[in-house]
PDB file of C-alpha atoms and ligand atoms in Angstrom:
ATOM      1  CA  MET A  91      83.007  97.195 113.466  1.00  0.00           C
ATOM      2  CA  ILE A  92      85.841  98.528 115.634  1.00  0.00           C
ATOM      3  CA  GLN A  93      85.372  98.863 119.355  1.00  0.00           C
ATOM      4  CA  ALA A  94      88.243  99.958 121.568  1.00  0.00           C
ATOM      5  CA  SER A  95      87.655 100.439 125.277  1.00  0.00           C
ATOM      6  CA  GLY A  96      89.856 101.948 127.947  1.00  0.00           C
ATOM      7  CA  LEU A  97      93.092 101.786 125.981  1.00  0.00           C
ATOM      8  CA  HIS A  98      96.253 102.732 127.836  1.00  0.00           C
ATOM      9  CA  LYS A  99      99.761 102.569 126.447  1.00  0.00           C
ATOM     10  CA  SER A 100     102.985 103.903 127.939  1.00  0.00           C
ATOM     11  CA  TYR A 101     106.529 103.958 126.681  1.00  0.00           C
ATOM     12  CA  GLY A 102     108.583 104.310 129.844  1.00  0.00           C
ATOM     13  CA  GLU A 103     107.534 107.660 131.318  1.00  0.00           C
ATOM     14  CA  THR A 104     105.633 108.711 128.195  1.00  0.00           C
ATOM     15  CA  VAL A 105     101.909 108.066 128.269  1.00  0.00           C
ATOM     16  CA  ALA A 106     100.919 107.668 124.610  1.00  0.00           C
ATOM     17  CA  LEU A 107      97.309 106.555 125.222  1.00  0.00           C
ATOM     18  CA  ASP A 108      95.522 107.614 128.366  1.00  0.00           C
ATOM     19  CA  GLY A 109      92.137 105.887 128.379  1.00  0.00           C
ATOM     20  CA  VAL A 110      90.912 105.887 124.793  1.00  0.00           C
ATOM     21  CA  ASP A 111      87.469 104.635 123.762  1.00  0.00           C
ATOM     22  CA  LEU A 112      86.654 104.378 120.083  1.00  0.00           C
ATOM     23  CA  HIS A 113      83.595 103.092 118.294  1.00  0.00           C
ATOM     24  CA  VAL A 114      83.650 102.843 114.514  1.00  0.00           C
ATOM     25  CA  ARG A 115      80.460 101.639 112.863  1.00  0.00           C
ATOM     26  CA  GLU A 116      80.351  99.273 109.914  1.00  0.00           C
ATOM     27  CA  GLY A 117      80.654 101.066 106.568  1.00  0.00           C
ATOM     28  CA  GLU A 118      81.814 104.410 107.874  1.00  0.00           C
ATOM     29  CA  ILE A 119      84.948 106.431 107.281  1.00  0.00           C
ATOM     30  CA  TYR A 120      86.199 107.500 110.675  1.00  0.00           C
ATOM     31  CA  GLY A 121      88.969 110.046 111.091  1.00  0.00           C
ATOM     32  CA  VAL A 122      91.219 110.590 114.086  1.00  0.00           C
ATOM     33  CA  LEU A 123      92.574 114.116 113.890  1.00  0.00           C
ATOM     34  CA  GLY A 124      95.379 115.526 116.008  1.00  0.00           C
ATOM     35  CA  ARG A 125      98.797 117.118 116.101  1.00  0.00           C
ATOM     36  CA  SER A 126     102.049 115.203 116.028  1.00  0.00           C
ATOM     37  CA  GLY A 127     102.569 113.354 119.307  1.00  0.00           C
ATOM     38  CA  ALA A 128      98.844 113.181 120.132  1.00  0.00           C
ATOM     39  CA  GLY A 129      98.902 109.377 120.160  1.00  0.00           C
ATOM     40  CA  LYS A 130      97.163 108.727 116.811  1.00  0.00           C
ATOM     41  CA  SER A 131      99.677 106.287 115.460  1.00  0.00           C
ATOM     42  CA  THR A 132      99.870 104.399 118.755  1.00  0.00           C
ATOM     43  CA  LEU A 133      96.082 104.122 118.695  1.00  0.00           C
ATOM     44  CA  LEU A 134      96.114 102.762 115.137  1.00  0.00           C
ATOM     45  CA  ARG A 135      98.817 100.220 115.997  1.00  0.00           C
ATOM     46  CA  CYS A 136      96.810  99.139 119.047  1.00  0.00           C
ATOM     47  CA  VAL A 137      93.729  98.579 116.877  1.00  0.00           C
ATOM     48  CA  ASN A 138      95.476  95.862 114.866  1.00  0.00           C
ATOM     49  CA  LEU A 139      97.591  94.761 117.829  1.00  0.00           C
ATOM     50  CA  LEU A 140     100.881  95.637 116.150  1.00  0.00           C
ATOM     51  CA  GLU A 141     101.276  97.204 119.586  1.00  0.00           C
ATOM     52  CA  ARG A 142      99.744  95.560 122.640  1.00  0.00           C
ATOM     53  CA  PRO A 143      97.900  98.062 124.828  1.00  0.00           C
ATOM     54  CA  GLY A 144      98.915  98.038 128.472  1.00  0.00           C
ATOM     55  CA  ARG A 145      95.236  98.067 129.413  1.00  0.00           C
ATOM     56  CA  GLY A 146      91.956  97.933 127.534  1.00  0.00           C
ATOM     57  CA  THR A 147      90.280  95.807 124.890  1.00  0.00           C
ATOM     58  CA  VAL A 148      90.048  95.916 121.108  1.00  0.00           C
ATOM     59  CA  THR A 149      87.318  94.148 119.148  1.00  0.00           C
ATOM     60  CA  VAL A 150      87.318  94.162 115.338  1.00  0.00           C
ATOM     61  CA  ALA A 151      84.566  92.550 113.240  1.00  0.00           C
ATOM     62  CA  GLY A 152      83.189  90.811 116.299  1.00  0.00           C
ATOM     63  CA  GLN A 153      86.489  89.303 117.431  1.00  0.00           C
ATOM     64  CA  GLU A 154      88.230  90.497 120.563  1.00  0.00           C
ATOM     65  CA  LEU A 155      91.822  90.798 119.386  1.00  0.00           C
ATOM     66  CA  THR A 156      93.210  91.579 122.838  1.00  0.00           C
ATOM     67  CA  ALA A 157      92.033  88.116 123.981  1.00  0.00           C
ATOM     68  CA  LEU A 158      93.934  86.239 121.251  1.00  0.00           C
ATOM     69  CA  ARG A 159      97.347  84.612 121.421  1.00  0.00           C
ATOM     70  CA  SER A 160      99.862  85.616 118.770  1.00  0.00           C
ATOM     71  CA  GLY A 161      99.222  82.612 116.479  1.00  0.00           C
ATOM     72  CA  GLU A 162      95.493  83.300 116.408  1.00  0.00           C
ATOM     73  CA  LEU A 163      96.168  86.997 116.022  1.00  0.00           C
ATOM     74  CA  ASN A 164      97.998  86.542 112.715  1.00  0.00           C
ATOM     75  CA  HIS A 165      94.917  84.868 111.316  1.00  0.00           C
ATOM     76  CA  ALA A 166      92.516  87.489 112.684  1.00  0.00           C
ATOM     77  CA  ARG A 167      94.654  90.316 111.259  1.00  0.00           C
ATOM     78  CA  ARG A 168      93.790  89.217 107.740  1.00  0.00           C
ATOM     79  CA  ARG A 169      90.503  91.001 108.260  1.00  0.00           C
ATOM     80  CA  ILE A 170      92.450  94.257 108.756  1.00  0.00           C
ATOM     81  CA  GLY A 171      94.350  95.978 105.945  1.00  0.00           C
ATOM     82  CA  MET A 172      96.740  98.862 106.519  1.00  0.00           C
ATOM     83  CA  ILE A 173      98.217 101.611 104.362  1.00  0.00           C
ATOM     84  CA  HIS A 174     101.163 103.815 105.280  1.00  0.00           C
ATOM     85  CA  GLN A 175     102.426 107.349 104.752  1.00  0.00           C
ATOM     86  CA  HIS A 176     105.553 106.146 102.934  1.00  0.00           C
ATOM     87  CA  PHE A 177     103.781 103.224 101.241  1.00  0.00           C
ATOM     88  CA  ALA A 178     106.085 100.498 102.674  1.00  0.00           C
ATOM     89  CA  LEU A 179     106.512  98.710  99.330  1.00  0.00           C
ATOM     90  CA  LEU A 180     109.236  96.150  98.709  1.00  0.00           C
ATOM     91  CA  SER A 181     111.490  97.849  96.155  1.00  0.00           C
ATOM     92  CA  SER A 182     112.977  94.629  94.782  1.00  0.00           C
ATOM     93  CA  ARG A 183     109.545  93.234  93.918  1.00  0.00           C
ATOM     94  CA  THR A 184     107.331  94.192  91.022  1.00  0.00           C
ATOM     95  CA  VAL A 185     104.047  95.973  91.644  1.00  0.00           C
ATOM     96  CA  ALA A 186     102.162  92.684  91.127  1.00  0.00           C
ATOM     97  CA  ALA A 187     104.494  90.812  93.476  1.00  0.00           C
ATOM     98  CA  ASN A 188     103.990  93.468  96.171  1.00  0.00           C
ATOM     99  CA  VAL A 189     100.229  93.020  95.932  1.00  0.00           C
ATOM    100  CA  ALA A 190     100.646  89.221  95.863  1.00  0.00           C
ATOM    101  CA  PHE A 191     102.754  89.209  99.023  1.00  0.00           C
ATOM    102  CA  PRO A 192      99.949  88.831 101.587  1.00  0.00           C
ATOM    103  CA  LEU A 193      98.315  86.181  99.384  1.00  0.00           C
ATOM    104  CA  GLU A 194     101.576  84.205  99.384  1.00  0.00           C
ATOM    105  CA  VAL A 195     101.710  84.428 103.185  1.00  0.00           C
ATOM    106  CA  MET A 196      98.125  83.111 103.314  1.00  0.00           C
ATOM    107  CA  GLY A 197      99.093  80.188 101.085  1.00  0.00           C
ATOM    108  CA  VAL A 198      96.837  81.142  98.166  1.00  0.00           C
ATOM    109  CA  ALA A 199      97.725  79.044  95.087  1.00  0.00           C
ATOM    110  CA  ARG A 200      99.601  80.736  92.268  1.00  0.00           C
ATOM    111  CA  ALA A 201      96.827  80.783  89.648  1.00  0.00           C
ATOM    112  CA  GLU A 202      94.321  82.216  92.122  1.00  0.00           C
ATOM    113  CA  ARG A 203      96.925  84.755  93.291  1.00  0.00           C
ATOM    114  CA  GLU A 204      97.497  86.004  89.774  1.00  0.00           C
ATOM    115  CA  ARG A 205      93.785  86.286  89.095  1.00  0.00           C
ATOM    116  CA  ARG A 206      93.278  88.199  92.343  1.00  0.00           C
ATOM    117  CA  VAL A 207      96.280  90.506  91.793  1.00  0.00           C
ATOM    118  CA  ALA A 208      95.015  91.476  88.326  1.00  0.00           C
ATOM    119  CA  GLU A 209      91.583  92.212  89.794  1.00  0.00           C
ATOM    120  CA  LEU A 210      93.041  94.324  92.613  1.00  0.00           C
ATOM    121  CA  LEU A 211      95.256  96.341  90.251  1.00  0.00           C
ATOM    122  CA  ASP A 212      92.217  97.057  88.055  1.00  0.00           C
ATOM    123  CA  LEU A 213      90.251  98.103  91.133  1.00  0.00           C
ATOM    124  CA  VAL A 214      92.811 100.775  92.082  1.00  0.00           C
ATOM    125  CA  GLY A 215      93.341 101.989  88.512  1.00  0.00           C
ATOM    126  CA  LEU A 216      96.708 100.317  87.904  1.00  0.00           C
ATOM    127  CA  GLY A 217      95.651  97.647  85.419  1.00  0.00           C
ATOM    128  CA  GLY A 218      98.617  96.752  83.202  1.00  0.00           C
ATOM    129  CA  ARG A 219     101.244  98.166  85.577  1.00  0.00           C
ATOM    130  CA  GLY A 220     101.879  94.890  87.420  1.00  0.00           C
ATOM    131  CA  GLY A 221     105.294  94.378  85.844  1.00  0.00           C
ATOM    132  CA  ASP A 222     106.651  97.784  86.916  1.00  0.00           C
ATOM    133  CA  ARG A 223     108.951  98.297  89.885  1.00  0.00           C
ATOM    134  CA  PRO A 224     107.871 100.712  92.636  1.00  0.00           C
ATOM    135  CA  HIS A 225     110.561 103.264  91.645  1.00  0.00           C
ATOM    136  CA  GLN A 226     108.917 103.627  88.238  1.00  0.00           C
ATOM    137  CA  LEU A 227     105.707 104.901  89.826  1.00  0.00           C
ATOM    138  CA  SER A 228     104.571 108.292  91.104  1.00  0.00           C
ATOM    139  CA  GLY A 229     103.723 108.737  94.787  1.00  0.00           C
ATOM    140  CA  GLY A 230     100.015 108.439  94.102  1.00  0.00           C
ATOM    141  CA  GLN A 231     100.538 105.260  92.090  1.00  0.00           C
ATOM    142  CA  LYS A 232     102.672 103.818  94.903  1.00  0.00           C
ATOM    143  CA  GLN A 233      99.866 104.479  97.353  1.00  0.00           C
ATOM    144  CA  ARG A 234      97.454 102.740  94.965  1.00  0.00           C
ATOM    145  CA  VAL A 235      99.727  99.698  95.142  1.00  0.00           C
ATOM    146  CA  GLY A 236      99.663  99.984  98.945  1.00  0.00           C
ATOM    147  CA  ILE A 237      95.866 100.053  98.837  1.00  0.00           C
ATOM    148  CA  ALA A 238      95.672  97.052  96.493  1.00  0.00           C
ATOM    149  CA  ARG A 239      98.006  95.104  98.790  1.00  0.00           C
ATOM    150  CA  ALA A 240      95.963  96.087 101.852  1.00  0.00           C
ATOM    151  CA  LEU A 241      92.806  94.772 100.152  1.00  0.00           C
ATOM    152  CA  ALA A 242      94.362  91.468  99.083  1.00  0.00           C
ATOM    153  CA  GLY A 243      93.081  89.564 102.115  1.00  0.00           C
ATOM    154  CA  ASP A 244      89.547  90.933 101.583  1.00  0.00           C
ATOM    155  CA  PRO A 245      89.594  92.863 104.851  1.00  0.00           C
ATOM    156  CA  ALA A 246      86.561  94.147 106.727  1.00  0.00           C
ATOM    157  CA  VAL A 247      88.535  97.171 107.873  1.00  0.00           C
ATOM    158  CA  LEU A 248      91.192  99.399 106.334  1.00  0.00           C
ATOM    159  CA  LEU A 249      93.516 101.359 108.620  1.00  0.00           C
ATOM    160  CA  SER A 250      95.191 104.384 107.093  1.00  0.00           C
ATOM    161  CA  ASP A 251      98.272 105.884 108.734  1.00  0.00           C
ATOM    162  CA  GLU A 252      98.632 109.395 107.226  1.00  0.00           C
ATOM    163  CA  ALA A 253      98.204 107.818 103.781  1.00  0.00           C
ATOM    164  CA  THR A 254      98.122 111.140 101.928  1.00  0.00           C
ATOM    165  CA  SER A 255     100.616 113.136 103.996  1.00  0.00           C
ATOM    166  CA  ALA A 256     103.484 112.562 101.578  1.00  0.00           C
ATOM    167  CA  LEU A 257     101.396 113.524  98.533  1.00  0.00           C
ATOM    168  CA  ASP A 258     100.650 116.827  96.782  1.00  0.00           C
ATOM    169  CA  PRO A 259      97.101 118.225  96.981  1.00  0.00           C
ATOM    170  CA  ALA A 260      95.873 116.916  93.613  1.00  0.00           C
ATOM    171  CA  THR A 261      97.221 113.438  94.306  1.00  0.00           C
ATOM    172  CA  THR A 262      95.797 113.555  97.817  1.00  0.00           C
ATOM    173  CA  ARG A 263      92.421 114.302  96.256  1.00  0.00           C
ATOM    174  CA  SER A 264      92.635 111.309  93.925  1.00  0.00           C
ATOM    175  CA  ILE A 265      93.643 108.913  96.724  1.00  0.00           C
ATOM    176  CA  LEU A 266      90.840 110.203  98.951  1.00  0.00           C
ATOM    177  CA  ASP A 267      88.403 109.745  96.049  1.00  0.00           C
ATOM    178  CA  LEU A 268      89.617 106.163  95.694  1.00  0.00           C
ATOM    179  CA  LEU A 269      89.116 105.487  99.411  1.00  0.00           C
ATOM    180  CA  LYS A 270      85.640 106.973  99.201  1.00  0.00           C
ATOM    181  CA  ARG A 271      84.819 104.758  96.225  1.00  0.00           C
ATOM    182  CA  LEU A 272      86.101 101.610  97.978  1.00  0.00           C
ATOM    183  CA  ASN A 273      84.043 102.558 101.007  1.00  0.00           C
ATOM    184  CA  ALA A 274      80.912 102.948  98.868  1.00  0.00           C
ATOM    185  CA  GLU A 275      81.430 100.007  96.505  1.00  0.00           C
ATOM    186  CA  LEU A 276      82.871  97.404  98.876  1.00  0.00           C
ATOM    187  CA  GLY A 277      81.263  98.636 102.073  1.00  0.00           C
ATOM    188  CA  LEU A 278      84.784  98.876 103.464  1.00  0.00           C
ATOM    189  CA  THR A 279      85.020 100.424 106.931  1.00  0.00           C
ATOM    190  CA  ILE A 280      87.956 102.850 107.076  1.00  0.00           C
ATOM    191  CA  LEU A 281      89.746 104.209 110.142  1.00  0.00           C
ATOM    192  CA  LEU A 282      92.227 106.896 109.202  1.00  0.00           C
ATOM    193  CA  ILE A 283      94.570 109.031 111.213  1.00  0.00           C
ATOM    194  CA  THR A 284      95.699 112.418 109.978  1.00  0.00           C
ATOM    195  CA  HIS A 285      96.958 115.800 111.136  1.00  0.00           C
ATOM    196  CA  GLU A 286      95.096 117.471 108.256  1.00  0.00           C
ATOM    197  CA  MET A 287      91.651 118.939 108.818  1.00  0.00           C
ATOM    198  CA  ASN A 288      91.036 118.951 105.046  1.00  0.00           C
ATOM    199  CA  VAL A 289      91.346 115.177 104.851  1.00  0.00           C
ATOM    200  CA  VAL A 290      88.791 114.766 107.601  1.00  0.00           C
ATOM    201  CA  LYS A 291      86.436 117.313 106.052  1.00  0.00           C
ATOM    202  CA  SER A 292      86.539 115.788 102.604  1.00  0.00           C
ATOM    203  CA  VAL A 293      86.029 112.072 103.326  1.00  0.00           C
ATOM    204  CA  CYS A 294      85.091 111.280 106.918  1.00  0.00           C
ATOM    205  CA  ASP A 295      81.636 110.531 108.275  1.00  0.00           C
ATOM    206  CA  SER A 296      82.796 110.744 111.882  1.00  0.00           C
ATOM    207  CA  VAL A 297      85.789 112.249 113.611  1.00  0.00           C
ATOM    208  CA  ALA A 298      87.612 112.042 116.927  1.00  0.00           C
ATOM    209  CA  ILE A 299      89.876 114.880 117.982  1.00  0.00           C
ATOM    210  CA  MET A 300      92.879 113.599 119.855  1.00  0.00           C
ATOM    211  CA  ALA A 301      95.432 115.354 122.079  1.00  0.00           C
ATOM    212  CA  GLY A 302      97.748 114.175 124.826  1.00  0.00           C
ATOM    213  CA  GLY A 303      96.737 110.529 124.487  1.00  0.00           C
ATOM    214  CA  ARG A 304      93.046 111.266 124.944  1.00  0.00           C
ATOM    215  CA  ILE A 305      90.053 111.768 122.704  1.00  0.00           C
ATOM    216  CA  GLU A 306      88.819 115.251 123.471  1.00  0.00           C
ATOM    217  CA  GLU A 307      85.701 115.159 121.354  1.00  0.00           C
ATOM    218  CA  SER A 308      84.088 112.783 118.900  1.00  0.00           C
ATOM    219  CA  GLY A 309      80.984 112.586 116.795  1.00  0.00           C
ATOM    220  CA  SER A 310      79.574 113.070 113.327  1.00  0.00           C
ATOM    221  CA  ILE A 311      81.508 115.363 111.054  1.00  0.00           C
ATOM    222  CA  ALA A 312      78.537 117.678 110.683  1.00  0.00           C
ATOM    223  CA  GLY A 313      78.256 118.110 114.438  1.00  0.00           C
ATOM    224  CA  LEU A 314      81.926 118.733 115.141  1.00  0.00           C
ATOM    225  CA  ILE A 315      83.239 120.690 112.220  1.00  0.00           C
ATOM    226  CA  ARG A 316      81.435 123.669 110.786  1.00  0.00           C
ATOM    227  CA  THR A 317      82.093 123.924 107.081  1.00  0.00           C
ATOM    228  CA  PRO A 318      81.976 127.467 105.702  1.00  0.00           C
TER     229      PRO A 318
HETATM  230  P1  ADP B 331     101.032 110.758 116.663  1.00  0.00           P
HETATM  231  O1  ADP B 331     100.826 109.584 115.776  1.00  0.00           O
HETATM  232  O2  ADP B 331      99.769 111.459 117.009  1.00  0.00           O
HETATM  233  O3  ADP B 331     102.082 111.684 116.160  1.00  0.00           O
HETATM  234  P2  ADP B 331     102.303 108.834 118.419  1.00  0.00           P
HETATM  235  O4  ADP B 331     101.290 107.795 118.734  1.00  0.00           O
HETATM  236  O5  ADP B 331     103.328 108.520 117.398  1.00  0.00           O
HETATM  237  O6  ADP B 331     101.558 110.196 118.069  1.00  0.00           O
HETATM  238  O7  ADP B 331     103.076 109.215 119.756  1.00  0.00           O
HETATM  239  C1  ADP B 331     102.437 109.501 120.995  1.00  0.00           C
HETATM  240  C2  ADP B 331     103.507 109.666 122.061  1.00  0.00           C
HETATM  241  O8  ADP B 331     104.131 108.415 122.320  1.00  0.00           O
HETATM  242  C3  ADP B 331     104.631 110.617 121.685  1.00  0.00           C
HETATM  243  O9  ADP B 331     105.051 111.301 122.839  1.00  0.00           O
HETATM  244  C4  ADP B 331     105.706 109.695 121.170  1.00  0.00           C
HETATM  245  O10 ADP B 331     106.973 110.277 121.349  1.00  0.00           O
HETATM  246  C5  ADP B 331     105.516 108.483 122.051  1.00  0.00           C
HETATM  247  N1  ADP B 331     105.902 107.228 121.363  1.00  0.00           N
HETATM  248  C6  ADP B 331     105.262 106.667 120.308  1.00  0.00           C
HETATM  249  N2  ADP B 331     105.853 105.515 119.938  1.00  0.00           N
HETATM  250  C7  ADP B 331     106.894 105.341 120.782  1.00  0.00           C
HETATM  251  C8  ADP B 331     107.901 104.346 120.941  1.00  0.00           C
HETATM  252  N3  ADP B 331     107.940 103.263 120.128  1.00  0.00           N
HETATM  253  N4  ADP B 331     108.816 104.499 121.920  1.00  0.00           N
HETATM  254  C9  ADP B 331     108.764 105.557 122.747  1.00  0.00           C
HETATM  255  N5  ADP B 331     107.852 106.541 122.663  1.00  0.00           N
HETATM  256  C10 ADP B 331     106.925 106.443 121.704  1.00  0.00           C
HETATM  257  P1  ADP B 332     108.121  84.271  91.881  1.00  0.00           P
HETATM  258  O1  ADP B 332     106.835  83.746  92.450  1.00  0.00           O
HETATM  259  O2  ADP B 332     108.680  83.405  90.795  1.00  0.00           O
HETATM  260  O3  ADP B 332     109.115  84.686  92.920  1.00  0.00           O
HETATM  261  P2  ADP B 332     107.627  87.109  91.486  1.00  0.00           P
HETATM  262  O4  ADP B 332     108.431  87.409  92.690  1.00  0.00           O
HETATM  263  O5  ADP B 332     107.846  87.891  90.238  1.00  0.00           O
HETATM  264  O6  ADP B 332     107.705  85.584  91.061  1.00  0.00           O
HETATM  265  O7  ADP B 332     106.111  87.257  91.836  1.00  0.00           O
HETATM  266  C1  ADP B 332     105.572  86.836  93.050  1.00  0.00           C
HETATM  267  C2  ADP B 332     104.089  86.648  92.866  1.00  0.00           C
HETATM  268  O8  ADP B 332     103.479  87.819  92.373  1.00  0.00           O
HETATM  269  C3  ADP B 332     103.732  85.594  91.834  1.00  0.00           C
HETATM  270  O9  ADP B 332     103.723  84.305  92.371  1.00  0.00           O
HETATM  271  C4  ADP B 332     102.338  86.004  91.446  1.00  0.00           C
HETATM  272  O10 ADP B 332     101.414  85.566  92.421  1.00  0.00           O
HETATM  273  C5  ADP B 332     102.400  87.477  91.504  1.00  0.00           C
HETATM  274  N1  ADP B 332     102.664  88.080  90.205  1.00  0.00           N
HETATM  275  C6  ADP B 332     103.857  88.402  89.678  1.00  0.00           C
HETATM  276  N2  ADP B 332     103.717  88.977  88.466  1.00  0.00           N
HETATM  277  C7  ADP B 332     102.390  89.046  88.217  1.00  0.00           C
HETATM  278  C8  ADP B 332     101.587  89.569  87.152  1.00  0.00           C
HETATM  279  N3  ADP B 332     102.139  90.181  86.089  1.00  0.00           N
HETATM  280  N4  ADP B 332     100.245  89.458  87.256  1.00  0.00           N
HETATM  281  C9  ADP B 332      99.676  88.925  88.353  1.00  0.00           C
HETATM  282  N5  ADP B 332     100.372  88.410  89.382  1.00  0.00           N
HETATM  283  C10 ADP B 332     101.705  88.459  89.334  1.00  0.00           C
END
């Protein structure tokens, strides 16, 4: 579902990605684990071409994104949802309007948008909260809004950038449970980056360990991490 080959990315003298290959199969939850500065976030941003790799190719859901021009890329990116550590919600918009935002950009008609937003809020356990503003919600609820918004375009792939790092352990658990459920029920492929071993252990099928812009090891969770 996601195939990245030979990715290189430098910022001036800093080499953020130094030849990264990644293969994420359809329907799996794949974790990239590493310390701060390892290159995880650069890798994630290269997967949806928010950042253009200096070298290498990225193919998502059968489409080589690195071969597309920017106009075509915007269209292809609808198949890729993303959630963020600090949620990235628009504070002036209601919860429903945040979730509706990508649908507006896609030109989905108002009635269909409202139907879809209600469905998405139900899916993430926020039915009835559409009229609230983000500041009225807890961190976990804000991340649920982020997840609903990321799913609005019916993506094949969800990218998660440290989605639970700003949350307490119980809330982290509930968000990870939600991701697991979406993976099982929708067949959603999830690529997540994290610095927390516990996140990887509790939800991932496969893991890559990253350091210094390289993947040091990768494979099934059972093979790489011994659980006590
Ligand atoms: P991680 O997500 O694992 O913390 P990053 O991908 O953010 O790692 O960073 C990898 C390296 O690239 C770091 O040395 C970081 O300082 C550098 N880097 C990342 N983004 C930029 C940028 N926009 N400009 C300059 N250096 C960057
Ligand atoms: P407007 O479209 O008048 O600017 P808003 O900014 O409040 O209205 O909302 C933007 C979009 O969010 C709406 O067009 C609609 O698609 C969606 N939306 C807003 N409120 C709700 C709601 N309670 N239930 C479902 N969808 C909603």
